[in-house]
């Protein structure tokens, strides 16, 4: 397996999330298997608590594609310069044909046994939410909105740098039913909208370009979590219920053990009593046998008596 061989193609090369307070943002990534082998992949991240990846591991069949979704948890505040240092690492390697998702083990992605592991690093980009456009003139009457001073100054500097001719401010345009005036107002608003959009998006692109540096290899990646917080909470509750049931079963088992030990002690005491009674019976029998004459002595005496009686009659 060549070192420069590309097993999996990744689209897109960066994860873009829309920043909105108290809202989650998701991004989908597609992995394309360009080889004729089965490919196993694993997704890792430097911030596993902030992101949820589903699925974080999987199998890609030959000449096919697979998608995984990255969900960013809610952020309380926007980071400085609208930049995040979070990174993602996608590892992919060749596995035997017929391998399933359940067969994936960490040793597949270990380089110690000489396996070829393709690694792709993705960076995270924050994008501001889209702004709503200004309403168009209705019946020749323009609906004006107040323009912020910061945007007006930035618009003026942008116009000066680009060499665009300046128009009078929207606040100074008089409301008139003249069609020519309404056309001027609409053209002025369209030009101001385009200028504001360019001013808003230019710093973001500059910051993205400035941060488009190589990711350091020493940065630690951990395996991304593929379970949302709600599922984790449910799992914790189920584990607590199972622990409670186990404690009840343990208490019942302890009671059963206590009863069995008491019964075994009672059986042992009964056995000892029986042994004592048997010993008493044996002693009584031996005493009874010893009292009186032996049976053979009685037989001999009867025979002797019969012989003497016979002699006397003679």
Short mmCIF file of C-alpha atoms in Angstrom, two decimals, residues 4-314:
data_model
loop_
_atom_site.label_atom_id
_atom_site.label_comp_id
_atom_site.label_asym_id
_atom_site.label_seq_id
_atom_site.Cartn_x
_atom_site.Cartn_y
_atom_site.Cartn_z
CA UNK A 4 0.69 8.64 -1.10
CA UNK A 5 -2.34 6.57 -2.07
CA UNK A 6 -5.65 8.31 -1.39
CA UNK A 7 -8.20 5.88 -0.01
CA UNK A 8 -10.97 8.33 0.89
CA UNK A 9 -11.95 11.70 -0.51
CA UNK A 10 -13.53 14.21 1.88
CA UNK A 11 -16.04 16.93 1.01
CA UNK A 12 -15.96 19.63 2.35
CA UNK A 13 -12.42 20.18 3.62
CA UNK A 14 -13.59 22.45 6.48
CA UNK A 15 -16.55 22.34 8.85
CA UNK A 16 -18.69 25.48 8.70
CA UNK A 17 -21.08 26.16 11.58
CA UNK A 18 -23.54 29.05 11.82
CA UNK A 19 -23.21 30.83 15.17
CA UNK A 20 -26.56 31.57 16.83
CA UNK A 21 -27.08 31.92 20.56
CA UNK A 22 -28.97 29.10 22.31
CA UNK A 23 -29.09 27.10 19.06
CA UNK A 24 -27.20 24.06 17.86
CA UNK A 25 -25.55 24.00 14.46
CA UNK A 26 -24.87 20.95 12.27
CA UNK A 27 -22.56 20.22 9.37
CA UNK A 28 -22.52 17.17 7.08
CA UNK A 29 -19.32 15.60 5.70
CA UNK A 30 -19.17 13.07 2.85
CA UNK A 31 -16.50 10.35 2.62
CA UNK A 32 -15.94 8.90 -0.87
CA UNK A 33 -14.19 5.53 -1.24
CA UNK A 34 -11.98 5.82 -4.33
CA UNK A 35 -10.47 2.33 -4.00
CA UNK A 36 -11.72 -1.16 -4.72
CA UNK A 37 -11.36 -2.23 -1.07
CA UNK A 38 -13.56 -1.93 2.00
CA UNK A 39 -12.52 1.07 4.07
CA UNK A 40 -13.06 1.60 7.81
CA UNK A 41 -13.09 5.16 9.14
CA UNK A 42 -12.98 6.82 12.55
CA UNK A 43 -13.56 10.49 13.46
CA UNK A 44 -11.64 12.18 16.30
CA UNK A 45 -11.72 15.75 17.61
CA UNK A 46 -9.76 17.97 19.99
CA UNK A 47 -12.99 19.02 21.78
CA UNK A 48 -15.18 15.92 22.28
CA UNK A 49 -17.47 17.68 24.78
CA UNK A 50 -18.42 20.42 22.31
CA UNK A 51 -19.26 18.24 19.31
CA UNK A 52 -21.41 15.17 18.64
CA UNK A 53 -20.48 13.01 15.62
CA UNK A 54 -22.96 10.45 14.24
CA UNK A 55 -21.65 7.99 13.25
CA UNK A 56 -18.08 8.36 14.49
CA UNK A 57 -17.01 5.00 12.98
CA UNK A 58 -18.20 3.01 9.99
CA UNK A 59 -17.47 0.93 6.88
CA UNK A 60 -17.42 2.32 3.33
CA UNK A 61 -17.96 -0.23 0.56
CA UNK A 62 -15.80 -0.12 -2.60
CA UNK A 63 -16.59 2.75 -4.99
CA UNK A 64 -19.28 4.16 -2.70
CA UNK A 65 -19.79 7.07 -0.29
CA UNK A 66 -20.78 7.54 3.34
CA UNK A 67 -21.93 10.64 5.27
CA UNK A 68 -21.47 11.62 8.91
CA UNK A 69 -22.99 14.61 10.71
CA UNK A 70 -21.19 16.85 13.19
CA UNK A 71 -23.38 18.80 15.64
CA UNK A 72 -21.91 21.70 17.60
CA UNK A 73 -23.46 22.35 21.00
CA UNK A 74 -24.80 25.80 21.89
CA UNK A 75 -22.21 28.49 22.59
CA UNK A 76 -22.90 31.13 25.23
CA UNK A 77 -20.78 33.78 23.52
CA UNK A 78 -19.05 34.18 20.18
CA UNK A 79 -15.28 33.55 20.39
CA UNK A 80 -12.83 36.35 19.74
CA UNK A 81 -12.35 37.17 16.05
CA UNK A 82 -15.05 34.59 15.30
CA UNK A 83 -12.39 31.87 15.26
CA UNK A 84 -12.21 28.41 16.90
CA UNK A 85 -9.07 26.33 17.39
CA UNK A 86 -10.99 23.05 17.31
CA UNK A 87 -9.81 20.44 14.81
CA UNK A 88 -11.11 17.10 13.50
CA UNK A 89 -9.11 14.08 12.41
CA UNK A 90 -10.55 11.49 9.99
CA UNK A 91 -8.65 8.18 9.93
CA UNK A 92 -9.27 5.56 7.23
CA UNK A 93 -7.71 2.16 6.53
CA UNK A 94 -8.33 -0.97 4.44
CA UNK A 95 -10.22 -3.82 6.15
CA UNK A 96 -11.18 -7.31 4.90
CA UNK A 97 -14.30 -7.61 2.77
CA UNK A 98 -17.37 -8.45 4.84
CA UNK A 99 -16.30 -6.44 7.92
CA UNK A 100 -19.26 -4.76 9.62
CA UNK A 101 -19.55 -1.70 11.88
CA UNK A 102 -19.66 -3.95 14.96
CA UNK A 103 -16.34 -5.58 13.97
CA UNK A 104 -14.39 -2.29 14.11
CA UNK A 105 -11.74 -2.35 16.88
CA UNK A 106 -9.09 0.25 17.87
CA UNK A 107 -6.30 -1.97 16.53
CA UNK A 108 -7.54 -1.25 12.97
CA UNK A 109 -6.23 2.32 13.32
CA UNK A 110 -2.89 1.48 14.98
CA UNK A 111 0.33 2.05 13.03
CA UNK A 112 2.37 -0.28 15.23
CA UNK A 113 1.61 -3.36 13.10
CA UNK A 114 2.64 -1.60 9.87
CA UNK A 115 -0.90 -0.77 8.66
CA UNK A 116 -1.39 2.14 6.27
CA UNK A 117 -3.61 4.78 7.92
CA UNK A 118 -4.80 7.76 5.88
CA UNK A 119 -5.30 10.82 8.08
CA UNK A 120 -7.17 13.98 7.06
CA UNK A 121 -7.37 17.00 9.36
CA UNK A 122 -10.34 19.36 9.13
CA UNK A 123 -10.63 22.77 10.76
CA UNK A 124 -13.72 24.46 12.14
CA UNK A 125 -15.05 27.75 10.73
CA UNK A 126 -17.75 29.91 12.32
CA UNK A 127 -20.12 31.77 10.01
CA UNK A 128 -22.40 34.61 11.05
CA UNK A 129 -26.13 34.09 10.43
CA UNK A 130 -27.50 35.60 7.19
CA UNK A 131 -28.96 39.10 7.50
CA UNK A 132 -32.43 39.93 6.20
CA UNK A 133 -32.51 42.29 3.17
CA UNK A 134 -34.12 45.74 3.40
CA UNK A 135 -37.72 45.94 2.13
CA UNK A 136 -38.28 47.24 -1.40
CA UNK A 137 -40.19 50.52 -2.02
CA UNK A 138 -43.94 50.10 -2.06
CA UNK A 139 -46.14 52.32 -4.31
CA UNK A 140 -43.26 54.69 -4.95
CA UNK A 141 -42.70 55.37 -1.24
CA UNK A 142 -39.42 54.19 0.25
CA UNK A 143 -39.38 52.48 3.69
CA UNK A 144 -36.27 53.82 5.35
CA UNK A 145 -34.26 52.13 8.11
CA UNK A 146 -31.69 53.84 10.34
CA UNK A 147 -28.11 53.00 9.36
CA UNK A 148 -25.52 52.42 12.10
CA UNK A 149 -22.60 54.81 12.25
CA UNK A 150 -20.05 52.00 12.24
CA UNK A 151 -21.41 50.51 9.04
CA UNK A 152 -21.71 53.91 7.39
CA UNK A 153 -18.06 54.71 8.17
CA UNK A 154 -16.90 51.30 6.97
CA UNK A 155 -19.02 51.72 3.83
CA UNK A 156 -17.42 55.09 3.13
CA UNK A 157 -13.93 53.69 3.53
CA UNK A 158 -14.82 50.75 1.28
CA UNK A 159 -16.22 53.14 -1.38
CA UNK A 160 -13.10 55.28 -1.20
CA UNK A 161 -10.82 52.24 -1.56
CA UNK A 162 -12.84 50.77 -4.46
CA UNK A 163 -13.38 54.06 -6.24
CA UNK A 164 -17.17 53.89 -6.23
CA UNK A 165 -19.06 57.17 -6.52
CA UNK A 166 -20.86 58.14 -3.32
CA UNK A 167 -24.59 58.71 -3.15
CA UNK A 168 -26.40 60.89 -0.61
CA UNK A 169 -27.45 59.10 2.61
CA UNK A 170 -30.78 57.31 2.67
CA UNK A 171 -32.01 59.52 5.52
CA UNK A 172 -31.68 62.68 3.39
CA UNK A 173 -33.67 61.38 0.43
CA UNK A 174 -37.03 63.11 0.37
CA UNK A 175 -40.18 61.03 0.04
CA UNK A 176 -41.74 61.82 -3.29
CA UNK A 177 -44.17 60.19 -5.62
CA UNK A 178 -41.94 61.03 -8.57
CA UNK A 179 -40.92 57.77 -10.30
CA UNK A 180 -37.40 59.06 -10.94
CA UNK A 181 -36.87 59.74 -7.22
CA UNK A 182 -38.18 56.30 -6.24
CA UNK A 183 -35.80 54.65 -8.71
CA UNK A 184 -32.90 56.58 -7.23
CA UNK A 185 -33.87 55.52 -3.73
CA UNK A 186 -34.10 51.84 -4.70
CA UNK A 187 -30.73 52.00 -6.51
CA UNK A 188 -29.18 53.70 -3.48
CA UNK A 189 -30.47 50.98 -1.12
CA UNK A 190 -29.25 48.19 -3.35
CA UNK A 191 -25.79 49.72 -3.53
CA UNK A 192 -25.69 50.28 0.28
CA UNK A 193 -26.78 46.65 0.85
CA UNK A 194 -24.04 45.31 -1.39
CA UNK A 195 -21.45 47.53 0.31
CA UNK A 196 -22.54 46.45 3.80
CA UNK A 197 -22.47 42.78 2.79
CA UNK A 198 -18.95 43.16 1.40
CA UNK A 199 -17.81 44.99 4.54
CA UNK A 200 -19.31 42.31 6.80
CA UNK A 201 -17.85 39.34 4.94
CA UNK A 202 -14.38 40.68 4.09
CA UNK A 203 -12.94 40.51 7.69
CA UNK A 204 -14.20 36.95 8.08
CA UNK A 205 -12.49 35.81 4.87
CA UNK A 206 -9.28 37.58 5.89
CA UNK A 207 -9.33 35.94 9.30
CA UNK A 208 -9.99 32.55 7.72
CA UNK A 209 -7.07 33.01 5.35
CA UNK A 210 -4.77 34.14 8.15
CA UNK A 211 -5.63 31.04 10.18
CA UNK A 212 -5.34 28.61 7.25
CA UNK A 213 -2.05 27.25 8.62
CA UNK A 214 -0.96 23.67 8.98
CA UNK A 215 -2.31 21.80 12.01
CA UNK A 216 0.39 20.77 14.43
CA UNK A 217 0.91 17.03 14.71
CA UNK A 218 1.39 17.29 18.50
CA UNK A 219 -2.24 18.37 19.07
CA UNK A 220 -4.10 15.57 20.85
CA UNK A 221 -7.18 14.14 19.16
CA UNK A 222 -9.75 12.09 21.06
CA UNK A 223 -12.52 9.93 19.63
CA UNK A 224 -15.66 11.97 18.99
CA UNK A 225 -18.83 11.15 20.85
CA UNK A 226 -21.79 10.01 18.77
CA UNK A 227 -24.48 10.33 21.45
CA UNK A 228 -26.37 13.57 22.09
CA UNK A 229 -26.76 14.87 25.68
CA UNK A 230 -30.43 13.78 25.89
CA UNK A 231 -29.52 10.18 25.08
CA UNK A 232 -26.72 10.28 27.68
CA UNK A 233 -29.18 11.52 30.34
CA UNK A 234 -31.60 8.71 29.52
CA UNK A 235 -28.79 6.17 29.71
CA UNK A 236 -27.79 7.51 33.14
CA UNK A 237 -31.36 7.18 34.40
CA UNK A 238 -31.59 3.62 33.07
CA UNK A 239 -28.30 2.74 34.76
CA UNK A 240 -29.60 4.15 38.06
CA UNK A 241 -32.74 2.00 37.79
CA UNK A 242 -30.65 -1.07 37.02
CA UNK A 243 -28.41 -0.35 40.01
CA UNK A 244 -31.48 -0.05 42.24
CA UNK A 245 -32.80 -3.40 41.01
CA UNK A 246 -29.41 -5.00 41.59
CA UNK A 247 -29.32 -3.68 45.16
CA UNK A 248 -32.77 -5.16 45.85
CA UNK A 249 -31.67 -8.51 44.45
CA UNK A 250 -28.51 -8.41 46.56
CA UNK A 251 -30.54 -7.74 49.70
CA UNK A 252 -32.84 -10.67 48.89
CA UNK A 253 -29.82 -12.91 48.27
CA UNK A 254 -28.34 -11.90 51.65
CA UNK A 255 -31.60 -12.79 53.39
CA UNK A 256 -31.68 -16.16 51.65
CA UNK A 257 -28.09 -16.83 52.71
CA UNK A 258 -28.93 -15.96 56.35
CA UNK A 259 -31.90 -18.35 56.30
CA UNK A 260 -29.82 -21.14 54.79
CA UNK A 261 -27.09 -20.70 57.40
CA UNK A 262 -29.68 -20.86 60.21
CA UNK A 263 -31.20 -24.00 58.72
CA UNK A 264 -27.78 -25.62 58.38
CA UNK A 265 -26.98 -24.83 62.04
CA UNK A 266 -30.28 -26.40 63.11
CA UNK A 267 -29.52 -29.52 61.04
CA UNK A 268 -26.09 -29.81 62.66
CA UNK A 269 -27.61 -29.55 66.15
CA UNK A 270 -30.18 -32.24 65.30
CA UNK A 271 -27.38 -34.48 64.07
CA UNK A 272 -25.46 -34.04 67.29
CA UNK A 273 -28.56 -34.91 69.31
CA UNK A 274 -29.09 -38.09 67.25
CA UNK A 275 -25.49 -39.14 67.80
CA UNK A 276 -25.90 -38.66 71.57
CA UNK A 277 -29.11 -40.74 71.57
CA UNK A 278 -27.42 -43.54 69.61
CA UNK A 279 -24.56 -43.60 72.10
CA UNK A 280 -27.04 -43.90 74.98
CA UNK A 281 -28.84 -46.78 73.28
CA UNK A 282 -25.58 -48.64 72.77
CA UNK A 283 -24.62 -48.28 76.43
CA UNK A 284 -28.05 -49.50 77.56
CA UNK A 285 -27.87 -52.57 75.30
CA UNK A 286 -24.42 -53.51 76.55
CA UNK A 287 -25.59 -53.22 80.18
CA UNK A 288 -28.59 -55.45 79.54
CA UNK A 289 -26.43 -58.18 77.96
CA UNK A 290 -24.06 -58.21 80.94
CA UNK A 291 -26.87 -58.80 83.58
CA UNK A 292 -27.68 -62.64 84.25
CA UNK A 293 -26.07 -65.86 82.95
CA UNK A 294 -24.81 -66.37 79.48
CA UNK A 295 -26.93 -68.38 77.09
CA UNK A 296 -24.33 -71.16 76.58
CA UNK A 297 -24.02 -71.65 80.33
CA UNK A 298 -27.76 -72.21 80.62
CA UNK A 299 -27.62 -74.79 77.79
CA UNK A 300 -24.79 -76.68 79.46
CA UNK A 301 -26.65 -76.75 82.78
CA UNK A 302 -29.82 -78.15 81.21
CA UNK A 303 -27.85 -80.87 79.48
CA UNK A 304 -26.09 -81.77 82.73
CA UNK A 305 -29.43 -81.90 84.59
CA UNK A 306 -30.92 -84.22 81.98
CA UNK A 307 -27.92 -86.54 82.19
CA UNK A 308 -28.10 -86.76 86.01
CA UNK A 309 -31.83 -87.48 85.91
CA UNK A 310 -31.31 -90.28 83.45
CA UNK A 311 -28.59 -91.84 85.64
CA UNK A 312 -30.77 -91.70 88.74
CA UNK A 313 -33.62 -93.55 87.05
CA UNK A 314 -31.21 -96.34 86.11
#
